[in-house]
Protein backbone atom coordinates (compact mmCIF):
# COMPACT_ATOMS: atom_id res chain seq x y z
CA UNK A 1 0.00 0.00 0.00
CA UNK A 2 1.13 3.54 -0.81
CA UNK A 3 2.18 5.67 2.16
CA UNK A 4 -0.12 8.49 3.25
CA UNK A 5 0.11 11.61 5.43
CA UNK A 6 -2.82 13.69 6.71
CA UNK A 7 -2.79 17.28 7.95
CA UNK A 8 -5.92 18.74 9.58
CA UNK A 9 -6.98 22.38 9.32
CA UNK A 10 -4.56 22.89 6.46
CA UNK A 11 -6.14 25.41 4.10
CA UNK A 12 -4.02 28.31 5.43
CA UNK A 13 -1.26 29.34 7.80
CA UNK A 14 0.97 26.76 9.42
CA UNK A 15 -1.20 23.87 8.20
CA UNK A 16 -0.80 24.90 4.58
CA UNK A 17 2.94 25.32 5.06
CA UNK A 18 3.16 21.84 6.61
CA UNK A 19 1.44 20.34 3.57
CA UNK A 20 3.81 22.24 1.27
CA UNK A 21 6.88 20.85 3.02
CA UNK A 22 5.53 17.31 3.31
CA UNK A 23 4.84 17.29 -0.44
CA UNK A 24 8.54 17.98 -0.97
CA UNK A 25 9.89 15.50 1.60
CA UNK A 26 7.40 12.66 2.08
CA UNK A 27 7.39 9.71 -0.32
CA UNK A 28 3.64 9.18 -0.42
CA UNK A 29 0.30 10.94 -0.77
CA UNK A 30 -0.30 14.07 1.31
CA UNK A 31 -3.86 15.03 2.25
CA UNK A 32 -4.73 18.65 2.88
CA UNK A 33 -7.95 18.61 4.89
CA UNK A 34 -10.23 21.49 5.71
CA UNK A 35 -13.70 22.07 7.14
CA UNK A 36 -14.46 24.53 4.33
CA UNK A 37 -14.29 22.70 1.00
CA UNK A 38 -13.91 25.81 -1.17
CA UNK A 39 -10.98 27.13 0.85
CA UNK A 40 -9.36 23.71 0.93
CA UNK A 41 -9.62 23.25 -2.84
CA UNK A 42 -8.20 26.73 -3.44
CA UNK A 43 -5.26 25.89 -1.17
CA UNK A 44 -4.60 22.68 -3.12
CA UNK A 45 -4.77 24.60 -6.41
CA UNK A 46 -2.27 27.11 -5.03
CA UNK A 47 0.19 24.34 -4.15
CA UNK A 48 -0.29 22.67 -7.52
CA UNK A 49 0.72 25.94 -9.15
CA UNK A 50 3.97 25.54 -7.19
CA UNK A 51 4.51 22.14 -8.82
CA UNK A 52 3.30 20.11 -5.83
CA UNK A 53 0.58 17.47 -5.75
CA UNK A 54 -1.43 17.43 -2.50
CA UNK A 55 -4.88 15.85 -2.35
CA UNK A 56 -7.89 17.58 -0.82
CA UNK A 57 -10.46 15.93 1.43
CA UNK A 58 -13.16 17.69 3.42
CA UNK A 59 -12.86 17.11 7.17
CA UNK A 60 -14.49 18.85 10.12
CA UNK A 61 -12.67 17.62 13.23
CA UNK A 62 -15.40 19.04 15.48
CA UNK A 63 -17.80 16.44 14.03
CA UNK A 64 -17.06 12.80 14.94
CA UNK A 65 -19.11 11.58 11.96
CA UNK A 66 -16.90 13.60 9.61
CA UNK A 67 -13.80 12.00 11.17
CA UNK A 68 -15.28 8.50 10.84
CA UNK A 69 -16.18 9.06 7.18
CA UNK A 70 -12.63 10.20 6.48
CA UNK A 71 -11.22 7.24 8.39
CA UNK A 72 -13.32 4.89 6.26
CA UNK A 73 -12.00 6.58 3.13
CA UNK A 74 -8.36 6.25 4.23
CA UNK A 75 -8.95 2.62 5.19
CA UNK A 76 -10.45 1.80 1.80
CA UNK A 77 -7.80 3.68 -0.17
CA UNK A 78 -4.66 2.89 1.83
CA UNK A 79 -5.40 0.35 4.55
CA UNK A 80 -3.45 2.41 7.08
CA UNK A 81 -1.81 5.74 7.80
CA UNK A 82 1.83 6.80 8.22
CA UNK A 83 1.67 10.43 9.38
CA UNK A 84 -1.12 12.28 11.17
CA UNK A 85 -0.60 15.94 12.03
CA UNK A 86 -3.37 17.42 14.17
CA UNK A 87 -3.04 21.07 13.29
CA UNK A 88 -6.71 22.14 13.31
CA UNK A 89 -7.50 24.67 16.01
CA UNK A 90 -9.61 27.71 16.71
CA UNK A 91 -8.00 31.14 16.37
CA UNK A 92 -9.74 34.25 17.66
CA UNK A 93 -7.28 36.81 16.31
CA UNK A 94 -8.24 40.21 17.65
CA UNK A 95 -11.95 39.37 17.85
CA UNK A 96 -13.64 39.95 21.20
CA UNK A 97 -15.29 36.59 21.85
CA UNK A 98 -17.05 35.88 25.17
CA UNK A 99 -15.10 33.47 27.36
CA UNK A 100 -17.84 30.83 27.40
CA UNK A 101 -18.00 30.81 23.60
CA UNK A 102 -14.19 30.59 23.46
CA UNK A 103 -14.36 27.61 25.81
CA UNK A 104 -17.00 25.88 23.67
CA UNK A 105 -15.03 26.31 20.44
CA UNK A 106 -11.69 25.31 22.01
CA UNK A 107 -13.38 22.23 23.44
CA UNK A 108 -15.03 21.21 20.16
CA UNK A 109 -12.09 21.84 17.81
CA UNK A 110 -8.79 21.95 19.70
CA UNK A 111 -9.51 19.38 22.41
CA UNK A 112 -12.16 16.96 21.13
CA UNK A 113 -11.00 17.36 17.52
CA UNK A 114 -7.48 16.27 18.43
CA UNK A 115 -8.67 13.56 20.82
CA UNK A 116 -11.14 12.03 18.35
CA UNK A 117 -8.66 12.12 15.47
CA UNK A 118 -6.16 10.22 17.61
CA UNK A 119 -8.65 7.69 18.95
CA UNK A 120 -10.33 6.97 15.61
CA UNK A 121 -7.08 6.74 13.63
CA UNK A 122 -5.04 4.81 16.22
CA UNK A 123 -6.12 1.41 14.83
CA UNK A 124 -4.94 2.51 11.37
CA UNK A 125 -1.41 3.43 12.41
CA UNK A 126 1.19 1.41 10.59
CA UNK A 127 4.54 0.40 12.09
CA UNK A 128 6.80 3.49 12.28
CA UNK A 129 3.78 5.82 12.08
CA UNK A 130 4.04 9.32 13.50
CA UNK A 131 1.37 11.47 15.19
CA UNK A 132 2.08 15.14 15.88
CA UNK A 133 -0.35 17.20 17.98
CA UNK A 134 0.21 20.93 17.72
CA UNK A 135 0.28 22.82 21.00
CA UNK A 136 1.76 26.01 22.44
CA UNK A 137 4.52 25.49 24.98
CA UNK A 138 4.47 29.16 25.98
CA UNK A 139 0.95 28.90 27.41
CA UNK A 140 0.60 25.12 27.82
CA UNK A 141 2.82 24.72 30.88
CA UNK A 142 1.62 22.67 33.82
CA UNK A 143 3.50 24.97 36.19
CA UNK A 144 1.22 27.85 35.14
CA UNK A 145 -1.69 26.09 36.85
CA UNK A 146 -2.58 26.31 40.51
CA UNK A 147 -1.56 23.56 42.92
CA UNK A 148 -4.95 21.83 42.88
CA UNK A 149 -5.05 21.78 39.07
CA UNK A 150 -1.46 20.50 38.86
CA UNK A 151 -2.31 17.63 41.20
CA UNK A 152 -5.25 16.69 39.00
CA UNK A 153 -3.02 16.41 35.92
CA UNK A 154 -1.00 13.34 36.83
CA UNK A 155 -0.29 11.86 33.40
CA UNK A 156 1.40 8.81 34.91
CA UNK A 157 -1.92 7.46 36.18
CA UNK A 158 -4.81 9.31 34.56
CA UNK A 159 -6.76 8.07 31.52
CA UNK A 160 -8.11 9.88 28.49
CA UNK A 161 -11.54 9.67 30.12
CA UNK A 162 -10.16 11.45 33.18
CA UNK A 163 -8.80 14.17 30.90
CA UNK A 164 -12.19 14.55 29.21
CA UNK A 165 -13.91 14.89 32.60
CA UNK A 166 -11.57 17.75 33.49
CA UNK A 167 -12.32 19.55 30.22
CA UNK A 168 -16.05 18.91 30.60
CA UNK A 169 -15.96 20.42 34.09
CA UNK A 170 -14.07 23.43 32.76
CA UNK A 171 -16.63 24.06 30.01
CA UNK A 172 -19.56 23.91 32.43
CA UNK A 173 -17.75 26.20 34.87
CA UNK A 174 -17.01 28.71 32.09
CA UNK A 175 -20.75 29.21 31.67
CA UNK A 176 -20.94 30.61 35.19
CA UNK A 177 -17.57 32.33 35.11
CA UNK A 178 -16.05 30.03 37.72
CA UNK A 179 -13.77 28.12 35.33
CA UNK A 180 -10.58 29.60 36.77
CA UNK A 181 -11.40 28.34 40.27
CA UNK A 182 -9.17 25.59 41.60
CA UNK A 183 -6.13 26.85 39.75
CA UNK A 184 -7.35 26.33 36.18
CA UNK A 185 -6.43 29.01 33.62
CA UNK A 186 -8.62 31.96 32.73
CA UNK A 187 -7.88 31.44 29.02
CA UNK A 188 -9.70 28.50 27.33
CA UNK A 189 -6.93 28.41 24.73
CA UNK A 190 -4.34 27.95 27.49
CA UNK A 191 -6.49 25.20 29.01
CA UNK A 192 -6.78 23.21 25.79
CA UNK A 193 -3.11 23.56 24.86
CA UNK A 194 -2.13 22.30 28.32
CA UNK A 195 -4.49 19.33 28.03
CA UNK A 196 -3.20 18.49 24.54
CA UNK A 197 0.26 18.04 26.06
CA UNK A 198 -1.25 15.77 28.72
CA UNK A 199 -3.24 13.90 26.06
CA UNK A 200 -0.11 13.27 24.02
CA UNK A 201 1.74 11.87 27.02
CA UNK A 202 -1.17 9.57 27.95
CA UNK A 203 -1.52 8.28 24.38
CA UNK A 204 2.19 7.59 24.16
CA UNK A 205 2.13 5.78 27.51
CA UNK A 206 -0.87 3.65 26.50
CA UNK A 207 0.81 2.59 23.24
CA UNK A 208 3.82 1.09 24.99
CA UNK A 209 3.89 -2.60 24.23
CA UNK A 210 1.79 -2.21 21.08
CA UNK A 211 2.74 -4.99 18.62
CA UNK A 212 3.15 -2.43 15.84
CA UNK A 213 6.74 -1.30 15.99
CA UNK A 214 8.09 2.19 16.54
CA UNK A 215 4.91 4.32 16.63
CA UNK A 216 5.79 7.77 17.97
CA UNK A 217 3.31 10.34 19.30
CA UNK A 218 4.57 13.81 20.14
CA UNK A 219 3.26 17.30 20.72
CA UNK A 220 4.95 20.14 18.88
CA UNK A 221 5.05 23.85 19.52
CA UNK A 222 5.76 25.63 16.22
CA UNK A 223 6.55 28.91 18.01
CA UNK A 224 5.06 32.37 17.68
CA UNK A 225 4.09 32.88 14.05
CA UNK A 226 2.58 35.59 11.89
CA UNK A 227 -0.85 33.94 11.91
CA UNK A 228 -4.14 34.51 13.77
CA UNK A 229 -3.17 31.89 16.34
CA UNK A 230 -0.36 34.12 17.62
CA UNK A 231 -1.91 37.51 16.95
CA UNK A 232 -4.44 37.02 19.75
CA UNK A 233 -1.55 36.84 22.25
CA UNK A 234 0.30 39.95 21.05
CA UNK A 235 0.75 42.41 23.89
CA UNK A 236 0.50 39.55 26.40
CA UNK A 237 2.67 36.45 26.54
CA UNK A 238 3.73 37.17 22.96
CA UNK A 239 4.97 40.66 23.79
CA UNK A 240 8.41 41.57 22.40
CA UNK A 241 8.64 38.24 20.58
CA UNK A 242 9.50 38.27 16.88
CA UNK A 243 6.98 36.46 14.72
CA UNK A 244 8.31 33.89 12.26
CA UNK A 245 6.73 32.97 8.94
CA UNK A 246 4.37 30.01 8.57
CA UNK A 247 6.99 28.16 6.53
CA UNK A 248 9.57 28.64 9.29
CA UNK A 249 7.10 27.36 11.88
CA UNK A 250 6.14 24.36 9.73
CA UNK A 251 9.72 23.13 9.41
CA UNK A 252 9.85 22.11 13.07
CA UNK A 253 6.53 20.27 12.82
CA UNK A 254 7.60 18.38 9.70
CA UNK A 255 10.86 17.44 11.42
CA UNK A 256 8.91 15.72 14.23
CA UNK A 257 6.64 13.99 11.71
CA UNK A 258 9.66 12.78 9.73
CA UNK A 259 11.65 11.13 12.54
CA UNK A 260 13.32 8.24 10.76
CA UNK A 261 12.03 4.65 11.17
CA UNK A 262 13.68 2.85 14.05
CA UNK A 263 14.44 5.98 16.06
CA UNK A 264 12.71 5.63 19.42
CA UNK A 265 12.74 9.19 20.65
CA UNK A 266 11.36 11.70 21.13
CA UNK A 267 8.12 9.94 22.09
CA UNK A 268 5.42 11.42 24.32
CA UNK A 269 7.36 14.66 24.43
CA UNK A 270 6.87 18.29 23.53
CA UNK A 271 9.19 19.38 20.74
CA UNK A 272 10.07 22.94 19.83
CA UNK A 273 12.69 23.81 17.23
CA UNK A 274 13.85 20.16 17.13
CA UNK A 275 14.46 20.08 20.88
CA UNK A 276 12.42 18.33 23.57
CA UNK A 277 11.11 20.63 26.27
CA UNK A 278 9.30 19.63 29.46
CA UNK A 279 6.29 21.96 29.77
CA UNK A 280 6.72 20.93 33.41
CA UNK A 281 4.89 17.60 33.06
mmCIF file of C-alpha atoms in Angstrom:
data_model
loop_
_atom_site.group_PDB
_atom_site.id
_atom_site.type_symbol
_atom_site.label_atom_id
_atom_site.label_comp_id
_atom_site.label_asym_id
_atom_site.label_seq_id
_atom_site.Cartn_x
_atom_site.Cartn_y
_atom_site.Cartn_z
ATOM 1 C CA UNK A 1 0.000 0.000 0.000
ATOM 2 C CA UNK A 2 1.125 3.539 -0.811
ATOM 3 C CA UNK A 3 2.183 5.672 2.164
ATOM 4 C CA UNK A 4 -0.119 8.492 3.254
ATOM 5 C CA UNK A 5 0.112 11.609 5.429
ATOM 6 C CA UNK A 6 -2.815 13.688 6.715
ATOM 7 C CA UNK A 7 -2.789 17.281 7.951
ATOM 8 C CA UNK A 8 -5.918 18.736 9.576
ATOM 9 C CA UNK A 9 -6.981 22.376 9.322
ATOM 10 C CA UNK A 10 -4.561 22.888 6.459
ATOM 11 C CA UNK A 11 -6.143 25.409 4.097
ATOM 12 C CA UNK A 12 -4.024 28.305 5.434
ATOM 13 C CA UNK A 13 -1.264 29.343 7.800
ATOM 14 C CA UNK A 14 0.971 26.758 9.418
ATOM 15 C CA UNK A 15 -1.200 23.868 8.198
ATOM 16 C CA UNK A 16 -0.799 24.904 4.577
ATOM 17 C CA UNK A 17 2.938 25.319 5.060
ATOM 18 C CA UNK A 18 3.158 21.842 6.614
ATOM 19 C CA UNK A 19 1.442 20.337 3.568
ATOM 20 C CA UNK A 20 3.811 22.235 1.275
ATOM 21 C CA UNK A 21 6.880 20.850 3.015
ATOM 22 C CA UNK A 22 5.528 17.310 3.305
ATOM 23 C CA UNK A 23 4.842 17.292 -0.444
ATOM 24 C CA UNK A 24 8.536 17.984 -0.967
ATOM 25 C CA UNK A 25 9.886 15.500 1.604
ATOM 26 C CA UNK A 26 7.398 12.660 2.078
ATOM 27 C CA UNK A 27 7.390 9.715 -0.324
ATOM 28 C CA UNK A 28 3.635 9.178 -0.418
ATOM 29 C CA UNK A 29 0.299 10.942 -0.773
ATOM 30 C CA UNK A 30 -0.298 14.069 1.314
ATOM 31 C CA UNK A 31 -3.855 15.034 2.251
ATOM 32 C CA UNK A 32 -4.730 18.648 2.876
ATOM 33 C CA UNK A 33 -7.947 18.607 4.887
ATOM 34 C CA UNK A 34 -10.232 21.486 5.712
ATOM 35 C CA UNK A 35 -13.695 22.073 7.138
ATOM 36 C CA UNK A 36 -14.464 24.527 4.328
ATOM 37 C CA UNK A 37 -14.287 22.701 1.001
ATOM 38 C CA UNK A 38 -13.909 25.809 -1.171
ATOM 39 C CA UNK A 39 -10.981 27.134 0.852
ATOM 40 C CA UNK A 40 -9.357 23.710 0.925
ATOM 41 C CA UNK A 41 -9.623 23.250 -2.835
ATOM 42 C CA UNK A 42 -8.205 26.731 -3.437
ATOM 43 C CA UNK A 43 -5.260 25.890 -1.168
ATOM 44 C CA UNK A 44 -4.603 22.685 -3.121
ATOM 45 C CA UNK A 45 -4.766 24.604 -6.407
ATOM 46 C CA UNK A 46 -2.266 27.107 -5.032
ATOM 47 C CA UNK A 47 0.185 24.337 -4.153
ATOM 48 C CA UNK A 48 -0.294 22.669 -7.516
ATOM 49 C CA UNK A 49 0.722 25.937 -9.147
ATOM 50 C CA UNK A 50 3.972 25.537 -7.188
ATOM 51 C CA UNK A 51 4.507 22.144 -8.820
ATOM 52 C CA UNK A 52 3.299 20.109 -5.829
ATOM 53 C CA UNK A 53 0.576 17.473 -5.748
ATOM 54 C CA UNK A 54 -1.427 17.432 -2.499
ATOM 55 C CA UNK A 55 -4.881 15.852 -2.353
ATOM 56 C CA UNK A 56 -7.895 17.576 -0.816
ATOM 57 C CA UNK A 57 -10.459 15.934 1.432
ATOM 58 C CA UNK A 58 -13.158 17.689 3.421
ATOM 59 C CA UNK A 59 -12.859 17.111 7.168
ATOM 60 C CA UNK A 60 -14.494 18.849 10.116
ATOM 61 C CA UNK A 61 -12.674 17.624 13.226
ATOM 62 C CA UNK A 62 -15.400 19.039 15.483
ATOM 63 C CA UNK A 63 -17.802 16.441 14.034
ATOM 64 C CA UNK A 64 -17.059 12.801 14.938
ATOM 65 C CA UNK A 65 -19.108 11.583 11.962
ATOM 66 C CA UNK A 66 -16.900 13.596 9.607
ATOM 67 C CA UNK A 67 -13.800 12.000 11.168
ATOM 68 C CA UNK A 68 -15.276 8.505 10.843
ATOM 69 C CA UNK A 69 -16.178 9.064 7.185
ATOM 70 C CA UNK A 70 -12.631 10.204 6.483
ATOM 71 C CA UNK A 71 -11.215 7.241 8.394
ATOM 72 C CA UNK A 72 -13.319 4.886 6.260
ATOM 73 C CA UNK A 73 -12.003 6.581 3.125
ATOM 74 C CA UNK A 74 -8.362 6.249 4.229
ATOM 75 C CA UNK A 75 -8.953 2.618 5.192
ATOM 76 C CA UNK A 76 -10.446 1.797 1.797
ATOM 77 C CA UNK A 77 -7.797 3.682 -0.173
ATOM 78 C CA UNK A 78 -4.661 2.891 1.833
ATOM 79 C CA UNK A 79 -5.400 0.347 4.548
ATOM 80 C CA UNK A 80 -3.453 2.411 7.084
ATOM 81 C CA UNK A 81 -1.811 5.738 7.802
ATOM 82 C CA UNK A 82 1.827 6.799 8.216
ATOM 83 C CA UNK A 83 1.675 10.428 9.380
ATOM 84 C CA UNK A 84 -1.124 12.276 11.170
ATOM 85 C CA UNK A 85 -0.602 15.942 12.033
ATOM 86 C CA UNK A 86 -3.368 17.415 14.173
ATOM 87 C CA UNK A 87 -3.039 21.071 13.288
ATOM 88 C CA UNK A 88 -6.707 22.140 13.310
ATOM 89 C CA UNK A 89 -7.503 24.665 16.007
ATOM 90 C CA UNK A 90 -9.615 27.714 16.712
ATOM 91 C CA UNK A 91 -7.999 31.142 16.367
ATOM 92 C CA UNK A 92 -9.740 34.245 17.665
ATOM 93 C CA UNK A 93 -7.282 36.810 16.309
ATOM 94 C CA UNK A 94 -8.244 40.214 17.648
ATOM 95 C CA UNK A 95 -11.949 39.370 17.850
ATOM 96 C CA UNK A 96 -13.644 39.950 21.203
ATOM 97 C CA UNK A 97 -15.288 36.593 21.853
ATOM 98 C CA UNK A 98 -17.055 35.875 25.172
ATOM 99 C CA UNK A 99 -15.099 33.467 27.365
ATOM 100 C CA UNK A 100 -17.838 30.831 27.400
ATOM 101 C CA UNK A 101 -17.999 30.810 23.605
ATOM 102 C CA UNK A 102 -14.194 30.590 23.464
ATOM 103 C CA UNK A 103 -14.364 27.610 25.810
ATOM 104 C CA UNK A 104 -17.002 25.881 23.668
ATOM 105 C CA UNK A 105 -15.027 26.310 20.445
ATOM 106 C CA UNK A 106 -11.693 25.313 22.008
ATOM 107 C CA UNK A 107 -13.382 22.231 23.436
ATOM 108 C CA UNK A 108 -15.028 21.207 20.155
ATOM 109 C CA UNK A 109 -12.088 21.845 17.812
ATOM 110 C CA UNK A 110 -8.786 21.949 19.703
ATOM 111 C CA UNK A 111 -9.507 19.376 22.412
ATOM 112 C CA UNK A 112 -12.159 16.963 21.132
ATOM 113 C CA UNK A 113 -10.999 17.357 17.523
ATOM 114 C CA UNK A 114 -7.477 16.266 18.425
ATOM 115 C CA UNK A 115 -8.675 13.561 20.822
ATOM 116 C CA UNK A 116 -11.141 12.028 18.346
ATOM 117 C CA UNK A 117 -8.661 12.121 15.466
ATOM 118 C CA UNK A 118 -6.160 10.222 17.605
ATOM 119 C CA UNK A 119 -8.648 7.689 18.950
ATOM 120 C CA UNK A 120 -10.331 6.969 15.606
ATOM 121 C CA UNK A 121 -7.082 6.739 13.634
ATOM 122 C CA UNK A 122 -5.044 4.809 16.224
ATOM 123 C CA UNK A 123 -6.119 1.408 14.831
ATOM 124 C CA UNK A 124 -4.944 2.514 11.374
ATOM 125 C CA UNK A 125 -1.410 3.434 12.413
ATOM 126 C CA UNK A 126 1.192 1.406 10.588
ATOM 127 C CA UNK A 127 4.540 0.402 12.093
ATOM 128 C CA UNK A 128 6.801 3.488 12.278
ATOM 129 C CA UNK A 129 3.775 5.823 12.077
ATOM 130 C CA UNK A 130 4.044 9.324 13.503
ATOM 131 C CA UNK A 131 1.370 11.468 15.185
ATOM 132 C CA UNK A 132 2.078 15.138 15.878
ATOM 133 C CA UNK A 133 -0.350 17.200 17.977
ATOM 134 C CA UNK A 134 0.206 20.932 17.719
ATOM 135 C CA UNK A 135 0.282 22.820 21.004
ATOM 136 C CA UNK A 136 1.764 26.010 22.442
ATOM 137 C CA UNK A 137 4.519 25.492 24.977
ATOM 138 C CA UNK A 138 4.467 29.162 25.977
ATOM 139 C CA UNK A 139 0.950 28.900 27.407
ATOM 140 C CA UNK A 140 0.598 25.119 27.823
ATOM 141 C CA UNK A 141 2.817 24.722 30.880
ATOM 142 C CA UNK A 142 1.616 22.666 33.821
ATOM 143 C CA UNK A 143 3.499 24.973 36.190
ATOM 144 C CA UNK A 144 1.224 27.854 35.140
ATOM 145 C CA UNK A 145 -1.686 26.085 36.852
ATOM 146 C CA UNK A 146 -2.581 26.314 40.506
ATOM 147 C CA UNK A 147 -1.558 23.563 42.918
ATOM 148 C CA UNK A 148 -4.953 21.827 42.882
ATOM 149 C CA UNK A 149 -5.045 21.778 39.074
ATOM 150 C CA UNK A 150 -1.463 20.500 38.861
ATOM 151 C CA UNK A 151 -2.310 17.627 41.205
ATOM 152 C CA UNK A 152 -5.254 16.689 39.004
ATOM 153 C CA UNK A 153 -3.024 16.409 35.919
ATOM 154 C CA UNK A 154 -0.999 13.341 36.828
ATOM 155 C CA UNK A 155 -0.289 11.863 33.405
ATOM 156 C CA UNK A 156 1.396 8.806 34.907
ATOM 157 C CA UNK A 157 -1.922 7.460 36.182
ATOM 158 C CA UNK A 158 -4.811 9.311 34.562
ATOM 159 C CA UNK A 159 -6.755 8.072 31.524
ATOM 160 C CA UNK A 160 -8.110 9.883 28.489
ATOM 161 C CA UNK A 161 -11.539 9.668 30.117
ATOM 162 C CA UNK A 162 -10.158 11.454 33.182
ATOM 163 C CA UNK A 163 -8.805 14.172 30.897
ATOM 164 C CA UNK A 164 -12.189 14.554 29.207
ATOM 165 C CA UNK A 165 -13.911 14.891 32.602
ATOM 166 C CA UNK A 166 -11.572 17.754 33.492
ATOM 167 C CA UNK A 167 -12.315 19.552 30.221
ATOM 168 C CA UNK A 168 -16.049 18.910 30.598
ATOM 169 C CA UNK A 169 -15.956 20.416 34.094
ATOM 170 C CA UNK A 170 -14.067 23.433 32.763
ATOM 171 C CA UNK A 171 -16.632 24.060 30.010
ATOM 172 C CA UNK A 172 -19.556 23.912 32.433
ATOM 173 C CA UNK A 173 -17.752 26.197 34.874
ATOM 174 C CA UNK A 174 -17.008 28.707 32.087
ATOM 175 C CA UNK A 175 -20.747 29.212 31.666
ATOM 176 C CA UNK A 176 -20.944 30.607 35.191
ATOM 177 C CA UNK A 177 -17.568 32.331 35.113
ATOM 178 C CA UNK A 178 -16.055 30.035 37.723
ATOM 179 C CA UNK A 179 -13.767 28.116 35.327
ATOM 180 C CA UNK A 180 -10.575 29.602 36.773
ATOM 181 C CA UNK A 181 -11.397 28.340 40.270
ATOM 182 C CA UNK A 182 -9.166 25.586 41.596
ATOM 183 C CA UNK A 183 -6.128 26.847 39.745
ATOM 184 C CA UNK A 184 -7.347 26.331 36.178
ATOM 185 C CA UNK A 185 -6.435 29.013 33.616
ATOM 186 C CA UNK A 186 -8.621 31.956 32.729
ATOM 187 C CA UNK A 187 -7.880 31.444 29.021
ATOM 188 C CA UNK A 188 -9.698 28.505 27.329
ATOM 189 C CA UNK A 189 -6.927 28.405 24.730
ATOM 190 C CA UNK A 190 -4.344 27.953 27.487
ATOM 191 C CA UNK A 191 -6.486 25.202 29.011
ATOM 192 C CA UNK A 192 -6.783 23.214 25.790
ATOM 193 C CA UNK A 193 -3.110 23.555 24.860
ATOM 194 C CA UNK A 194 -2.127 22.297 28.320
ATOM 195 C CA UNK A 195 -4.492 19.332 28.029
ATOM 196 C CA UNK A 196 -3.198 18.488 24.537
ATOM 197 C CA UNK A 197 0.262 18.045 26.059
ATOM 198 C CA UNK A 198 -1.247 15.775 28.724
ATOM 199 C CA UNK A 199 -3.236 13.895 26.055
ATOM 200 C CA UNK A 200 -0.110 13.271 24.019
ATOM 201 C CA UNK A 201 1.739 11.866 27.020
ATOM 202 C CA UNK A 202 -1.169 9.572 27.948
ATOM 203 C CA UNK A 203 -1.523 8.276 24.378
ATOM 204 C CA UNK A 204 2.194 7.587 24.163
ATOM 205 C CA UNK A 205 2.131 5.784 27.508
ATOM 206 C CA UNK A 206 -0.869 3.652 26.497
ATOM 207 C CA UNK A 207 0.810 2.585 23.243
ATOM 208 C CA UNK A 208 3.817 1.094 24.989
ATOM 209 C CA UNK A 209 3.885 -2.603 24.227
ATOM 210 C CA UNK A 210 1.795 -2.207 21.082
ATOM 211 C CA UNK A 211 2.737 -4.986 18.621
ATOM 212 C CA UNK A 212 3.153 -2.433 15.844
ATOM 213 C CA UNK A 213 6.742 -1.305 15.992
ATOM 214 C CA UNK A 214 8.093 2.192 16.536
ATOM 215 C CA UNK A 215 4.914 4.315 16.628
ATOM 216 C CA UNK A 216 5.793 7.769 17.975
ATOM 217 C CA UNK A 217 3.312 10.338 19.296
ATOM 218 C CA UNK A 218 4.573 13.815 20.142
ATOM 219 C CA UNK A 219 3.265 17.300 20.722
ATOM 220 C CA UNK A 220 4.947 20.143 18.876
ATOM 221 C CA UNK A 221 5.052 23.853 19.517
ATOM 222 C CA UNK A 222 5.762 25.632 16.217
ATOM 223 C CA UNK A 223 6.550 28.908 18.013
ATOM 224 C CA UNK A 224 5.056 32.367 17.676
ATOM 225 C CA UNK A 225 4.091 32.877 14.049
ATOM 226 C CA UNK A 226 2.584 35.589 11.886
ATOM 227 C CA UNK A 227 -0.850 33.936 11.914
ATOM 228 C CA UNK A 228 -4.138 34.514 13.772
ATOM 229 C CA UNK A 229 -3.170 31.894 16.343
ATOM 230 C CA UNK A 230 -0.357 34.122 17.624
ATOM 231 C CA UNK A 231 -1.910 37.509 16.950
ATOM 232 C CA UNK A 232 -4.438 37.025 19.755
ATOM 233 C CA UNK A 233 -1.546 36.842 22.254
ATOM 234 C CA UNK A 234 0.299 39.949 21.049
ATOM 235 C CA UNK A 235 0.750 42.408 23.889
ATOM 236 C CA UNK A 236 0.500 39.552 26.396
ATOM 237 C CA UNK A 237 2.669 36.446 26.538
ATOM 238 C CA UNK A 238 3.730 37.167 22.960
ATOM 239 C CA UNK A 239 4.973 40.656 23.793
ATOM 240 C CA UNK A 240 8.410 41.567 22.403
ATOM 241 C CA UNK A 241 8.642 38.244 20.584
ATOM 242 C CA UNK A 242 9.495 38.266 16.883
ATOM 243 C CA UNK A 243 6.979 36.456 14.719
ATOM 244 C CA UNK A 244 8.314 33.887 12.259
ATOM 245 C CA UNK A 245 6.729 32.971 8.937
ATOM 246 C CA UNK A 246 4.367 30.011 8.570
ATOM 247 C CA UNK A 247 6.992 28.156 6.531
ATOM 248 C CA UNK A 248 9.573 28.637 9.287
ATOM 249 C CA UNK A 249 7.104 27.355 11.878
ATOM 250 C CA UNK A 250 6.136 24.364 9.733
ATOM 251 C CA UNK A 251 9.720 23.135 9.409
ATOM 252 C CA UNK A 252 9.848 22.108 13.069
ATOM 253 C CA UNK A 253 6.529 20.266 12.818
ATOM 254 C CA UNK A 254 7.599 18.383 9.702
ATOM 255 C CA UNK A 255 10.860 17.442 11.421
ATOM 256 C CA UNK A 256 8.914 15.719 14.228
ATOM 257 C CA UNK A 257 6.636 13.988 11.714
ATOM 258 C CA UNK A 258 9.657 12.775 9.733
ATOM 259 C CA UNK A 259 11.645 11.126 12.537
ATOM 260 C CA UNK A 260 13.321 8.237 10.755
ATOM 261 C CA UNK A 261 12.033 4.654 11.169
ATOM 262 C CA UNK A 262 13.680 2.854 14.048
ATOM 263 C CA UNK A 263 14.444 5.977 16.060
ATOM 264 C CA UNK A 264 12.706 5.629 19.416
ATOM 265 C CA UNK A 265 12.742 9.194 20.654
ATOM 266 C CA UNK A 266 11.356 11.696 21.128
ATOM 267 C CA UNK A 267 8.121 9.945 22.094
ATOM 268 C CA UNK A 268 5.420 11.417 24.318
ATOM 269 C CA UNK A 269 7.356 14.664 24.427
ATOM 270 C CA UNK A 270 6.871 18.294 23.526
ATOM 271 C CA UNK A 271 9.194 19.377 20.738
ATOM 272 C CA UNK A 272 10.074 22.939 19.828
ATOM 273 C CA UNK A 273 12.689 23.805 17.225
ATOM 274 C CA UNK A 274 13.849 20.163 17.129
ATOM 275 C CA UNK A 275 14.460 20.075 20.875
ATOM 276 C CA UNK A 276 12.418 18.328 23.569
ATOM 277 C CA UNK A 277 11.106 20.635 26.269
ATOM 278 C CA UNK A 278 9.296 19.630 29.459
ATOM 279 C CA UNK A 279 6.285 21.963 29.767
ATOM 280 C CA UNK A 280 6.722 20.933 33.414
ATOM 281 C CA UNK A 281 4.892 17.603 33.060
#
